[in-house]
mmCIF file of C-alpha atoms in Angstrom:
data_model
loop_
_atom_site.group_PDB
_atom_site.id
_atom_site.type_symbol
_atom_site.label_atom_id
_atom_site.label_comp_id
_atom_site.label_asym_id
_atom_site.label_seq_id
_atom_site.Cartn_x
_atom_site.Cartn_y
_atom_site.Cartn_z
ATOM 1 C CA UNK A 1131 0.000 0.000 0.000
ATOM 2 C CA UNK A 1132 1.144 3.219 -0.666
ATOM 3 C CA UNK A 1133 0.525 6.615 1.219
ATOM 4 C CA UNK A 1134 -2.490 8.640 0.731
ATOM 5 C CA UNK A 1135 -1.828 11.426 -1.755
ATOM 6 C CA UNK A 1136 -1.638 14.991 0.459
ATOM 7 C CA UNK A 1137 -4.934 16.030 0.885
ATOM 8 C CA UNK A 1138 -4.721 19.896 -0.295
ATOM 9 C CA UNK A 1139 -6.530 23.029 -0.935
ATOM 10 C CA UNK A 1140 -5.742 26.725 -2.977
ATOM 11 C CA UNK A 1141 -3.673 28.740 -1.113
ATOM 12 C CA UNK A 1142 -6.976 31.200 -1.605
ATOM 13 C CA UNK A 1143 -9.252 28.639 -0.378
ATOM 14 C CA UNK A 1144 -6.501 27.864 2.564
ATOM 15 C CA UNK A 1145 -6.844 31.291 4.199
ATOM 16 C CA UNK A 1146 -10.520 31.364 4.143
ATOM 17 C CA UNK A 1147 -11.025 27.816 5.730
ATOM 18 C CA UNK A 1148 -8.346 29.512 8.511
ATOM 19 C CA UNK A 1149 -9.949 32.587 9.250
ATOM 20 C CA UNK A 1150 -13.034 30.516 9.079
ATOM 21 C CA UNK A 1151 -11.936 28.464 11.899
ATOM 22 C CA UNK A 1152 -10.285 31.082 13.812
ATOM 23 C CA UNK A 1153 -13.760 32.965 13.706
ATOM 24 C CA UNK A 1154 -15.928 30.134 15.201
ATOM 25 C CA UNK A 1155 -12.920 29.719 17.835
ATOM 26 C CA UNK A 1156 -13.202 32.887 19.096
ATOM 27 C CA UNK A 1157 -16.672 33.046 19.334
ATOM 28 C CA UNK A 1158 -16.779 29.392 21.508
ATOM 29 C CA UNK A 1159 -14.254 30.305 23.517
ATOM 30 C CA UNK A 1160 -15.058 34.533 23.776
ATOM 31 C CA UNK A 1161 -15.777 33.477 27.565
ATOM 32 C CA UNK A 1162 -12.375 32.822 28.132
ATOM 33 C CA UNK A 1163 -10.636 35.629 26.360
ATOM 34 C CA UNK A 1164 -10.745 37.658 29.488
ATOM 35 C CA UNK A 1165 -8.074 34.999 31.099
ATOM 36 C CA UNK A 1166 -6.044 36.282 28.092
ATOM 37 C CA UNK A 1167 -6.179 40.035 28.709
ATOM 38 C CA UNK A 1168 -5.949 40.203 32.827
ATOM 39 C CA UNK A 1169 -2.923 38.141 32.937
ATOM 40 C CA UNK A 1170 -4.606 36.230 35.533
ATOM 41 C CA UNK A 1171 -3.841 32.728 34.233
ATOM 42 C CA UNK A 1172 -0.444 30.286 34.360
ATOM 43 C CA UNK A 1173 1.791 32.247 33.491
ATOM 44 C CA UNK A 1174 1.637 33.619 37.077
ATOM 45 C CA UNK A 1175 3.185 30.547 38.281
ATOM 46 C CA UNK A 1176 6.225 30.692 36.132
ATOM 47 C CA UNK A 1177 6.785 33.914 36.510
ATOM 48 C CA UNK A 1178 6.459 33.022 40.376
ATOM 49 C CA UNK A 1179 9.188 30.434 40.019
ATOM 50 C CA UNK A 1180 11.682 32.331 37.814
ATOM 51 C CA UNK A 1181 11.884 34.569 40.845
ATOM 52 C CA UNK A 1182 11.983 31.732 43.256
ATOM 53 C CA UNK A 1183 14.727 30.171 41.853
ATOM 54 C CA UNK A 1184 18.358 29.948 42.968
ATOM 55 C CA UNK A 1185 16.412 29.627 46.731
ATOM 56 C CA UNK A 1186 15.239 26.837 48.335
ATOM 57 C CA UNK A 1187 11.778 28.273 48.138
ATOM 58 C CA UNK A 1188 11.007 27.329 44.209
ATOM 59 C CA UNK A 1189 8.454 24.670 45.655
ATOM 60 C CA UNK A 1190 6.818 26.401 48.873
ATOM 61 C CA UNK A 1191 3.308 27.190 48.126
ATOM 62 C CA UNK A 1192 3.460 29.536 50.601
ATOM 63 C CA UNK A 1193 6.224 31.430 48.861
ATOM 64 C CA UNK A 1194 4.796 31.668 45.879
ATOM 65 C CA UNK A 1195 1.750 33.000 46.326
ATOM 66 C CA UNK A 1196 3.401 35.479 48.515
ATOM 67 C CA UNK A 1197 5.522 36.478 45.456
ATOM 68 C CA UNK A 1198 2.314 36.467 43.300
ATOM 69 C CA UNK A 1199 0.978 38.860 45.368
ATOM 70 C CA UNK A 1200 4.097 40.916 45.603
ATOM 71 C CA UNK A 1201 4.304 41.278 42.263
ATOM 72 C CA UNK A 1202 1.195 41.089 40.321
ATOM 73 C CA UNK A 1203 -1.314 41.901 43.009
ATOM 74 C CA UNK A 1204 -3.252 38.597 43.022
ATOM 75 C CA UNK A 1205 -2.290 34.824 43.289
ATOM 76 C CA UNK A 1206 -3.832 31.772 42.117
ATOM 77 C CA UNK A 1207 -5.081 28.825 44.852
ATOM 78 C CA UNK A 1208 -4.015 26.763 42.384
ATOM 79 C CA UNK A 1209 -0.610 28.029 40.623
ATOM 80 C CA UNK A 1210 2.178 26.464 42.816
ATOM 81 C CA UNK A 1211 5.241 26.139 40.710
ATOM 82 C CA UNK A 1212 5.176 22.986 39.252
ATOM 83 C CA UNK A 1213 7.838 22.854 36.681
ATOM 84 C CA UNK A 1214 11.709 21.513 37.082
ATOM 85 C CA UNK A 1215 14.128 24.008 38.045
ATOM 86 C CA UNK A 1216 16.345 24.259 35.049
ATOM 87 C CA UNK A 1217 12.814 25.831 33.421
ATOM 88 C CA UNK A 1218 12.280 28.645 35.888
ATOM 89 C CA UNK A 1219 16.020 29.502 35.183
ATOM 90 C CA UNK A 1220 14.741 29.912 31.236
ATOM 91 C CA UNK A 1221 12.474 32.281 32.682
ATOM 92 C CA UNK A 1222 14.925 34.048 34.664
ATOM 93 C CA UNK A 1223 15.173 37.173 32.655
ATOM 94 C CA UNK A 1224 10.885 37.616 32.059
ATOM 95 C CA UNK A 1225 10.604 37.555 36.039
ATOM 96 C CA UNK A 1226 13.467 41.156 36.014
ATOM 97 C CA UNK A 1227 10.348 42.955 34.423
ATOM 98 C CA UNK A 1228 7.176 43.917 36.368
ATOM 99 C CA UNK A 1229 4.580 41.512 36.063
ATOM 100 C CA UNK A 1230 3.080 43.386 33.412
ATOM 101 C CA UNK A 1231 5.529 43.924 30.648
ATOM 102 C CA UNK A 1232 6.810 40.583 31.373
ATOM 103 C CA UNK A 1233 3.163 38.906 30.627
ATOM 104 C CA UNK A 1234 2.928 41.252 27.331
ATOM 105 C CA UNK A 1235 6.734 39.812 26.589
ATOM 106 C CA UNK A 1236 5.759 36.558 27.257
ATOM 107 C CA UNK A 1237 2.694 36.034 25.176
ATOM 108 C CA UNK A 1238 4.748 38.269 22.081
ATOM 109 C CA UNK A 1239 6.836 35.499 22.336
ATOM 110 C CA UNK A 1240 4.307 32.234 22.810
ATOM 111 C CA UNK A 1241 2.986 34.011 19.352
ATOM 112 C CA UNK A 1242 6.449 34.089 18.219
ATOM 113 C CA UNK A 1243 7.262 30.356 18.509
ATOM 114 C CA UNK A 1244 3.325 29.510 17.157
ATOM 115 C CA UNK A 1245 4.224 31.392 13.328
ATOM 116 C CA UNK A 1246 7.843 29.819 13.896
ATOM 117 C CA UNK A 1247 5.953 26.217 14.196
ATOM 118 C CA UNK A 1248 3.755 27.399 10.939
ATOM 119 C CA UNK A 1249 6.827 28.134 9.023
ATOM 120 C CA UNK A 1250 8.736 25.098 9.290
ATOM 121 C CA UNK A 1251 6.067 21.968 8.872
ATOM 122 C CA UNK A 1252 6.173 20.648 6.503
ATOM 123 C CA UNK A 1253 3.613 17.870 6.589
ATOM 124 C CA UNK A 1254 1.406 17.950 4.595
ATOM 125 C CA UNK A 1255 2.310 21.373 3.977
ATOM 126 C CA UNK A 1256 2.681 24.967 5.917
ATOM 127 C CA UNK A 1257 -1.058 25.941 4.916
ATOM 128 C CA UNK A 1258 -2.159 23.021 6.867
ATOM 129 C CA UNK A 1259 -0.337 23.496 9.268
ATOM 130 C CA UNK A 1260 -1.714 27.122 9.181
ATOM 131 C CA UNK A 1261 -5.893 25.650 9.498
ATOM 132 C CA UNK A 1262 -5.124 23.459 11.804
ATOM 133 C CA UNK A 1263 -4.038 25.936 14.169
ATOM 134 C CA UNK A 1264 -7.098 28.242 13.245
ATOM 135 C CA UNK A 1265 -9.344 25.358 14.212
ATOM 136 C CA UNK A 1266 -7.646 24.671 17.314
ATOM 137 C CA UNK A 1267 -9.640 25.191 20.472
ATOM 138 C CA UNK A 1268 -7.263 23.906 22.876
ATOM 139 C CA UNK A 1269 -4.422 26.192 21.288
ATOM 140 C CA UNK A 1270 -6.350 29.205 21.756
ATOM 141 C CA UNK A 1271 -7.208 27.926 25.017
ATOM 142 C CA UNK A 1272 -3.748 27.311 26.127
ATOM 143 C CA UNK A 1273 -2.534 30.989 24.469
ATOM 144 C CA UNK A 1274 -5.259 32.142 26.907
ATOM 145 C CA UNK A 1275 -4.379 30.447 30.066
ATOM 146 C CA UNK A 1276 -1.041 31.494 29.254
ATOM 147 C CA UNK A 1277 0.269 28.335 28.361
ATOM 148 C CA UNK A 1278 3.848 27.368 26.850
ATOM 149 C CA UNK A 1279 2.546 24.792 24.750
ATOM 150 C CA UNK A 1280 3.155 26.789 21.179
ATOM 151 C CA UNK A 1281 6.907 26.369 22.664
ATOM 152 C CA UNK A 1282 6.542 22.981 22.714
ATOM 153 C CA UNK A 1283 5.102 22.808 18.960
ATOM 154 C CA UNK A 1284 8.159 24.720 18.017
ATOM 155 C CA UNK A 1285 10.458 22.471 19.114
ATOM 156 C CA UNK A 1286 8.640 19.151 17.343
ATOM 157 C CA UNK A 1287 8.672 20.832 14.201
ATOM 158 C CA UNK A 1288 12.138 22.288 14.337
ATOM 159 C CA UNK A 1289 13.717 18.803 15.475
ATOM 160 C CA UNK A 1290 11.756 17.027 12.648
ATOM 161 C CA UNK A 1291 13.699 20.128 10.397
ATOM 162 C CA UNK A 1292 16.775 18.885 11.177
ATOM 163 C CA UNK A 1293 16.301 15.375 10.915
ATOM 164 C CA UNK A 1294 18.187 13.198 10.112
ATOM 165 C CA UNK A 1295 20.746 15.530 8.682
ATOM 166 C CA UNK A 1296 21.676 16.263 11.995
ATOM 167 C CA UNK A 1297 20.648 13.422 14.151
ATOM 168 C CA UNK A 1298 22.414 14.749 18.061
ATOM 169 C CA UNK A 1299 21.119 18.069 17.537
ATOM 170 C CA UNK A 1300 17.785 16.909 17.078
ATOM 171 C CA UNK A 1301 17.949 14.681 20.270
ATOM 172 C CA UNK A 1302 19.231 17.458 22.195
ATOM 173 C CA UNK A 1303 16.501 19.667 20.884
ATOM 174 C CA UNK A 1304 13.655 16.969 22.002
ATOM 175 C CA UNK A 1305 15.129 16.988 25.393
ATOM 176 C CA UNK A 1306 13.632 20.730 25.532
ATOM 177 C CA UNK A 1307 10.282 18.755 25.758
ATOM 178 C CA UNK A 1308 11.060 18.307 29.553
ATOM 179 C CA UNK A 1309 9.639 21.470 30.225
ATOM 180 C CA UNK A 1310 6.108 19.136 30.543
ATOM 181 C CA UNK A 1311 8.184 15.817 30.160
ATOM 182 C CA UNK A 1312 5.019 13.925 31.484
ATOM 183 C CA UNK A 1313 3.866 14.462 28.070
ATOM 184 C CA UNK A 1314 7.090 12.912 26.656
ATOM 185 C CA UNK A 1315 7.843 10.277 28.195
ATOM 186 C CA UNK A 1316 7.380 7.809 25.181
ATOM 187 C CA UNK A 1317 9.862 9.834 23.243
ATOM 188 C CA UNK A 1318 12.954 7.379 24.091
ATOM 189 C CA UNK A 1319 10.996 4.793 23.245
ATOM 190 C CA UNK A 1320 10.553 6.266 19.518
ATOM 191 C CA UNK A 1321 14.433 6.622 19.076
ATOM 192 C CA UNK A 1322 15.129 3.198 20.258
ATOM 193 C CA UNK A 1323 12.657 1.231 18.074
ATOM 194 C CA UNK A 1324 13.902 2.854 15.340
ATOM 195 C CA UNK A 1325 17.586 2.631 15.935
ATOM 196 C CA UNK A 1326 18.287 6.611 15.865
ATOM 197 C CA UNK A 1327 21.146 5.900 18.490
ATOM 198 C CA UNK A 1328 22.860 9.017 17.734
ATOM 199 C CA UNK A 1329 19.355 10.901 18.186
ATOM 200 C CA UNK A 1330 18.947 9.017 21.677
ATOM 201 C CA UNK A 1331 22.515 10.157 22.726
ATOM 202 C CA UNK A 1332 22.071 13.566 22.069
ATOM 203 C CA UNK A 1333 18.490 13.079 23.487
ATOM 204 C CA UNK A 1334 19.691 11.881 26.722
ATOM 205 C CA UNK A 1335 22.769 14.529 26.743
ATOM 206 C CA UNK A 1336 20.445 17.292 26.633
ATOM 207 C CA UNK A 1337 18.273 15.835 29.485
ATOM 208 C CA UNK A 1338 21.691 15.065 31.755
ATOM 209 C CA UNK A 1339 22.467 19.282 30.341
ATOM 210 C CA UNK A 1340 18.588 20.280 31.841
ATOM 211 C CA UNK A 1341 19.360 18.009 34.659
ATOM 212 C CA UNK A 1342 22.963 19.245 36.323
ATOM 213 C CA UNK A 1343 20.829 23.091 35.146
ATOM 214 C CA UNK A 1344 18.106 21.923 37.982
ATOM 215 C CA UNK A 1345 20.731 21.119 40.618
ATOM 216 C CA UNK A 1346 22.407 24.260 40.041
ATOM 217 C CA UNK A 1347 19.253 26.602 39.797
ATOM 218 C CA UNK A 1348 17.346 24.412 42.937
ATOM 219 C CA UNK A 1349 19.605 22.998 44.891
ATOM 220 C CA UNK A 1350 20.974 19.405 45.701
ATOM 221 C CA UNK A 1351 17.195 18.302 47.405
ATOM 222 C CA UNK A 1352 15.589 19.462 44.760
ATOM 223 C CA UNK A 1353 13.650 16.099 43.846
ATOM 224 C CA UNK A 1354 12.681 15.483 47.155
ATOM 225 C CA UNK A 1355 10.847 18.802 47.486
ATOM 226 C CA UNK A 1356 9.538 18.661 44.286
ATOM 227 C CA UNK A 1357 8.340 15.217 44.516
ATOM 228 C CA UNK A 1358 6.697 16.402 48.056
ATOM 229 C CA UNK A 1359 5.095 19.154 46.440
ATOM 230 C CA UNK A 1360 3.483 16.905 43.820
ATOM 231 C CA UNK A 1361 2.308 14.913 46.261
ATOM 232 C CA UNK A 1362 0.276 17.834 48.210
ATOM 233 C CA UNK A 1363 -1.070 19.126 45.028
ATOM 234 C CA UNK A 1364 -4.565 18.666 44.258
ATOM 235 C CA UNK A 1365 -6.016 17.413 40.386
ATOM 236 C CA UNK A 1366 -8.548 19.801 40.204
ATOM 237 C CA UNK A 1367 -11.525 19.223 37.101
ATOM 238 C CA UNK A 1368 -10.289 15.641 36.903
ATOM 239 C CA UNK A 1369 -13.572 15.011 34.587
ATOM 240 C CA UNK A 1370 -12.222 17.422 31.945
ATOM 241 C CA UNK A 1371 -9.033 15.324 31.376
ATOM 242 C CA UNK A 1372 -8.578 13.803 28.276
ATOM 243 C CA UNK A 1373 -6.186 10.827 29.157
ATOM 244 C CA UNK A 1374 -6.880 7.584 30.839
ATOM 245 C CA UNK A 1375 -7.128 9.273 33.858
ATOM 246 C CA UNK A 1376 -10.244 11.126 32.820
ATOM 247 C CA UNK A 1377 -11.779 8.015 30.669
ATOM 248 C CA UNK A 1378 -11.197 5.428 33.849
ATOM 249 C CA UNK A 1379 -12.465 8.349 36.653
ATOM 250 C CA UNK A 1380 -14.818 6.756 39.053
ATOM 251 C CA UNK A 1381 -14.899 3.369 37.526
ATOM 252 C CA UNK A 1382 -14.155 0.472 39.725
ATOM 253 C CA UNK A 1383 -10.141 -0.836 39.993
ATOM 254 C CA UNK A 1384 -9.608 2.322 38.094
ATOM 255 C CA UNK A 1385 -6.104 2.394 39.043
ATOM 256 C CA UNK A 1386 -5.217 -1.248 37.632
ATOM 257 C CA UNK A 1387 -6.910 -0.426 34.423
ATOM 258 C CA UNK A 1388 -5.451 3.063 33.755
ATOM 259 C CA UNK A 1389 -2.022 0.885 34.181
ATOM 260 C CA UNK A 1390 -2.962 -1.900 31.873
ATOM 261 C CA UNK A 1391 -4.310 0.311 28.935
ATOM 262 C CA UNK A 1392 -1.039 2.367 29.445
ATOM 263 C CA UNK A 1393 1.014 -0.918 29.150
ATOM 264 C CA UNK A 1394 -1.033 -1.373 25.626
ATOM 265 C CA UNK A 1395 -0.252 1.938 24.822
ATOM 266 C CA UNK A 1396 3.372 1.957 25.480
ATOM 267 C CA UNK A 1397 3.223 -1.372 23.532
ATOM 268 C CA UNK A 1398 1.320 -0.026 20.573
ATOM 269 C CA UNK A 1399 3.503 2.709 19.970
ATOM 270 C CA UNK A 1400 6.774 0.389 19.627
ATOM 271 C CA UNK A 1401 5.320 -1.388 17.358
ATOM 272 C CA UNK A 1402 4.414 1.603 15.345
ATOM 273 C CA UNK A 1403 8.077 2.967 15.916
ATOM 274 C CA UNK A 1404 9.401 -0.299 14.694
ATOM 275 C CA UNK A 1405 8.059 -0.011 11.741
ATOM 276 C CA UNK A 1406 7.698 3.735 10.504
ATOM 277 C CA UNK A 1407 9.622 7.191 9.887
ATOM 278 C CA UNK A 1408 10.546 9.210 12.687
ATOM 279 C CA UNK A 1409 7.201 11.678 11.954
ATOM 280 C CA UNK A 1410 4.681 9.253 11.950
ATOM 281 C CA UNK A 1411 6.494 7.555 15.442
ATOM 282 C CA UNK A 1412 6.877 10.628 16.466
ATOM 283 C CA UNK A 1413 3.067 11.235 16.094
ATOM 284 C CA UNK A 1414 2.037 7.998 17.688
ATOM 285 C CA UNK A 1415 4.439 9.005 20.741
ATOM 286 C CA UNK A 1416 2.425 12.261 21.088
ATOM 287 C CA UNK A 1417 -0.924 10.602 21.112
ATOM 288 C CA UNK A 1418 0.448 7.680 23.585
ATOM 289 C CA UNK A 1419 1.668 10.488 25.665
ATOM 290 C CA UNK A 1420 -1.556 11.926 26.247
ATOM 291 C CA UNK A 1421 -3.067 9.399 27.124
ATOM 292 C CA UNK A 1422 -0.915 8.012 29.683
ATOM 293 C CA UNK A 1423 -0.033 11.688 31.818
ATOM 294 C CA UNK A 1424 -1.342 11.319 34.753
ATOM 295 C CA UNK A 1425 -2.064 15.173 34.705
ATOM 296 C CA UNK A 1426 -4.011 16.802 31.665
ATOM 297 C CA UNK A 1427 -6.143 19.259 30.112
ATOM 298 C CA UNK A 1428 -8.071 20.501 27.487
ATOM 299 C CA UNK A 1429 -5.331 22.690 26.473
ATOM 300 C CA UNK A 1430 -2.806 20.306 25.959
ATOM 301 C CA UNK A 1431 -4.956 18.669 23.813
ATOM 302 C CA UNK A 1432 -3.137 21.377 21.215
ATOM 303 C CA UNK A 1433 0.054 18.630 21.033
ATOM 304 C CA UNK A 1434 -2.347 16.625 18.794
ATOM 305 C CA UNK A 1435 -2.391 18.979 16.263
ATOM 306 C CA UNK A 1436 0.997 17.844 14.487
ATOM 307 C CA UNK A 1437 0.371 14.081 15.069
ATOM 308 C CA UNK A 1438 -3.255 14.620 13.708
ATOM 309 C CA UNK A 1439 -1.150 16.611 10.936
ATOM 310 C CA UNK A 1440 0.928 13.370 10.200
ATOM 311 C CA UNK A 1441 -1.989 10.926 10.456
ATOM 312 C CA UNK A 1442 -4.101 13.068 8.216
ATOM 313 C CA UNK A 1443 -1.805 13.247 5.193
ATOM 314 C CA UNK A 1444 -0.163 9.474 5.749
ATOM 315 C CA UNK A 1445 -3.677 7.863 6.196
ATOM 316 C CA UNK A 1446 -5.585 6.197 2.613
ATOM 317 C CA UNK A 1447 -8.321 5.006 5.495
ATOM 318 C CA UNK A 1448 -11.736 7.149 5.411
ATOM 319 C CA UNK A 1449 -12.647 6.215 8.719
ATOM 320 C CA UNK A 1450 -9.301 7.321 10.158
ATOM 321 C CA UNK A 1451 -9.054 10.531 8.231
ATOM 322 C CA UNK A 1452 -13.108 11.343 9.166
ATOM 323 C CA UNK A 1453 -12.031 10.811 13.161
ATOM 324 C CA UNK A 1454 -8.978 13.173 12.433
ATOM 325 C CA UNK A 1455 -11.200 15.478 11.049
ATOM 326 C CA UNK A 1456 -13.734 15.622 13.833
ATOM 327 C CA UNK A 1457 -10.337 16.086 16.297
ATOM 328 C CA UNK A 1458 -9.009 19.381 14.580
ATOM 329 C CA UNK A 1459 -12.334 20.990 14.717
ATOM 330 C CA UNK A 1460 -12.685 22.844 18.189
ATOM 331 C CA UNK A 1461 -16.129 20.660 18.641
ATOM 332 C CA UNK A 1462 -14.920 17.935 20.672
ATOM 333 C CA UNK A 1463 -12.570 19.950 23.421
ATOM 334 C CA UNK A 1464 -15.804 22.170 23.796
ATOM 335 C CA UNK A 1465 -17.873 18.923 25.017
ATOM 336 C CA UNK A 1466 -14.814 18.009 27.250
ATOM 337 C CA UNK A 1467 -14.688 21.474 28.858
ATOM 338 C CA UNK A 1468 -18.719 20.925 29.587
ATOM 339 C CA UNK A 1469 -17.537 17.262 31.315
ATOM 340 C CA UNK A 1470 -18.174 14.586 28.335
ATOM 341 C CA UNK A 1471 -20.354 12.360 30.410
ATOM 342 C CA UNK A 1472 -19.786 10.150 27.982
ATOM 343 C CA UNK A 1473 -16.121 10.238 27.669
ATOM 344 C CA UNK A 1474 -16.461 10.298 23.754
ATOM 345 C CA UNK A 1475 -13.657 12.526 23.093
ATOM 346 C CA UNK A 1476 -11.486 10.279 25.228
ATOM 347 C CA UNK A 1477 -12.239 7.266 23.655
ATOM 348 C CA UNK A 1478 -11.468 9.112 20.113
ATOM 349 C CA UNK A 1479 -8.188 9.551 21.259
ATOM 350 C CA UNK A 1480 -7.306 6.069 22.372
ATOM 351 C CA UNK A 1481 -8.933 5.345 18.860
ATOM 352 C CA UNK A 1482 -6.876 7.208 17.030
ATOM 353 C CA UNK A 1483 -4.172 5.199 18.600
ATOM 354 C CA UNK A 1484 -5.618 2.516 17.236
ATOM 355 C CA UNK A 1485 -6.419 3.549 14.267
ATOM 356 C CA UNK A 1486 -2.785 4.279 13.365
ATOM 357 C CA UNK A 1487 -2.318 1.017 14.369
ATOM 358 C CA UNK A 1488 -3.990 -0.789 11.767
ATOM 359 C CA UNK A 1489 -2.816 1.912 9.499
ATOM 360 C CA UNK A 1490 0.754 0.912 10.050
ATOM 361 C CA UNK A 1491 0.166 -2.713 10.080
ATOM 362 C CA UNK A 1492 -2.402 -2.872 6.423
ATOM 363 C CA UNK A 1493 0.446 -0.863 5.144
ATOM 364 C CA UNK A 1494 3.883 -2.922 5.471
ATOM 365 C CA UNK A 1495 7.322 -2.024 5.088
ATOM 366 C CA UNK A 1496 6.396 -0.389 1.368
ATOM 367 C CA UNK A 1497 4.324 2.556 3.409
ATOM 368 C CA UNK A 1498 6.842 2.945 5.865
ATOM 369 C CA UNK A 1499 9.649 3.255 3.343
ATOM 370 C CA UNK A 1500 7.480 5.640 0.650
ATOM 371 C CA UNK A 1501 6.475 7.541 3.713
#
């Protein structure tokens, strides 16, 4: 079997279907705009932390919120610090400005690294890239909340730039991922099954770089407070997360199963790593990641947009490319913000999963090498 042939539009046509979708996204999601223009969101917390850090207070709720206050005049019950130390030493320089200019510098440059993401994909194409960013609920979401996860896009599509011409550079870029690793952590698994040794080195360099950063910025007990932190820390809105967390929520042995469908998960996508390119693995390692963190939300949701990107132009199935249709419309993340008593959109994830799957395996080695 051969891959699909890209599934394209005018460049005319492109820009309407994107302001299109950026329309109905504002208007769904108008509610939440005002997150956006108060500053009254996440980015509190790491603005909290880059000033906590080089102390031994980075992980004291107590401290934090008495910086929030300090410095931006309110503080969030919710916004302890909850990022590794190396990450709030990024941040170091925002957290010199007032709280102000530093949130206006902040989201100039979460907008920055969402065009820089735009630019360089490359599957199928920039002006898909472009809609599916428009249609994106949880990206405007996560913009709102003040979010970092238009950082995280950047990276993906500048490491899958680079590759394989430079193979330790784009392993050391990945490792940048750690700034919300739980979302990540199937990301080793990708490099292995596909033998990119030289990307796994430089992957694992970069994280022992981040790592001796954290010590430095935090402390030698750093882990221990930060693991006691985590501990302390409440899930808030567990309904509204779209992992297995939020499918198996209330359901007796929950626990067990949440364990044994992320077993199947970490098992599906080696066998999908085994036996694609790095963008498609790298897509089924996105989706697998999802739904095994522990600790999601409908924002994050936005990391599906470049593995729905890969799906969608790799996939020759109907049924596949109609579910990753319905998943870049902003539809679904609006019935998991209202609670999804159902728990459709989180079974259309693990689907998905699935679904590339079967894709992989009806295809053969032929797909995987014309891909």
């Amino acid at each position: 079997m051969q891959p699909a042939p890209p599934k394209t539009l005018s460049r005319r046509a492109t820009y309407m279907v994107a302001l299109l979708g950026l329309a109905v996204v504002l208007f769904y999601l108008r509610d939440g705009l005002s997150y956006l223009l108060s500053g009254k969101n996440d980015y509190l917390q790491l603005y909290a932390g880059a000033r906590l850090v080089h102390s031994s207070n980075l992980y004291d709720p107590r401290q934090v919120k008495q910086v929030q206050m300090e410095s931006a005049g309110f503080f969030g019950e919710r916004l302890e610090y909850n990022r590794l130390p190396f990450y709030a030493a990024a941040l170091w320089p925002l957290s010199r400005l007032p709280y102000v200019p530093s949130y206006v510098a902040w989201q100039s440059l979460s907008l920055g690294a969402l065009v820089g993401f735009v630019l360089m994909w490359r599957i199928p194409s920039r002006e898909a890239a472009l809609m599916a960013c428009c249609w994106s609920a949880p990206l405007l979401l996560g913009i709102a909340h003040g979010q970092d996860l238009t950082f995280l896009l950047l990276i993906l599509a500048g490491a899958l730039r680079i590759y394989p011409e430079r193979l330790f550079a784009g392993g050391a870029l990945l490792s940048l991922c750690a700034i919300k690793f739980h979302f990540f952590l199937l990301l080793p698994l990708v490099m292995a099954g596909q033998k990119q040794w030289r990307m796994l080195w430089g992957f694992l360099a970069g994280g022992a770089l981040l790592t001796v950063l954290s010590f430095a910025a935090a402390g030698f007990d750093w882990p221990y407070r930060y693991v006691e932190m985590l501990g302390k820390s409440a899930d808030p809105e567990q309904q509204m997360m779209p992992n297995f967390h939020g499918l198996f929520l209330g359901v007796p042995n929950q626990h067990a199963l949440e364990l044994l469908f992320g077993l199947a998960t970490v098992g599906a996508v080696w066998w999908i790593a085994r036996r694609t390119d790095l963008a498609y693995g790298l897509a089924a390692a996105l989706v697998g990641g999802l739904l095994i963190s522990y600790h999601a939300y409908p924002q994050d949701c936005t990391l599906l947009v470049p593995a729905l990107l890969v799906v969608f132009s790799r996939s020759s199935d109907w049924r596949l490319n109609y579910l990753c249709i319905a998943l870049f419309t902003p539809w679904p993340y609006l019935v998991l913000i209202q609670d999804d008593p159902l728990k459709v959109v989180r079974l259309a994830i693990a689907v998905l999963l699935v679904g590339m799957l079967v894709q992989c395996r009806r295809g053969g080695p032929q797909w995987a090498a014309a891909a």
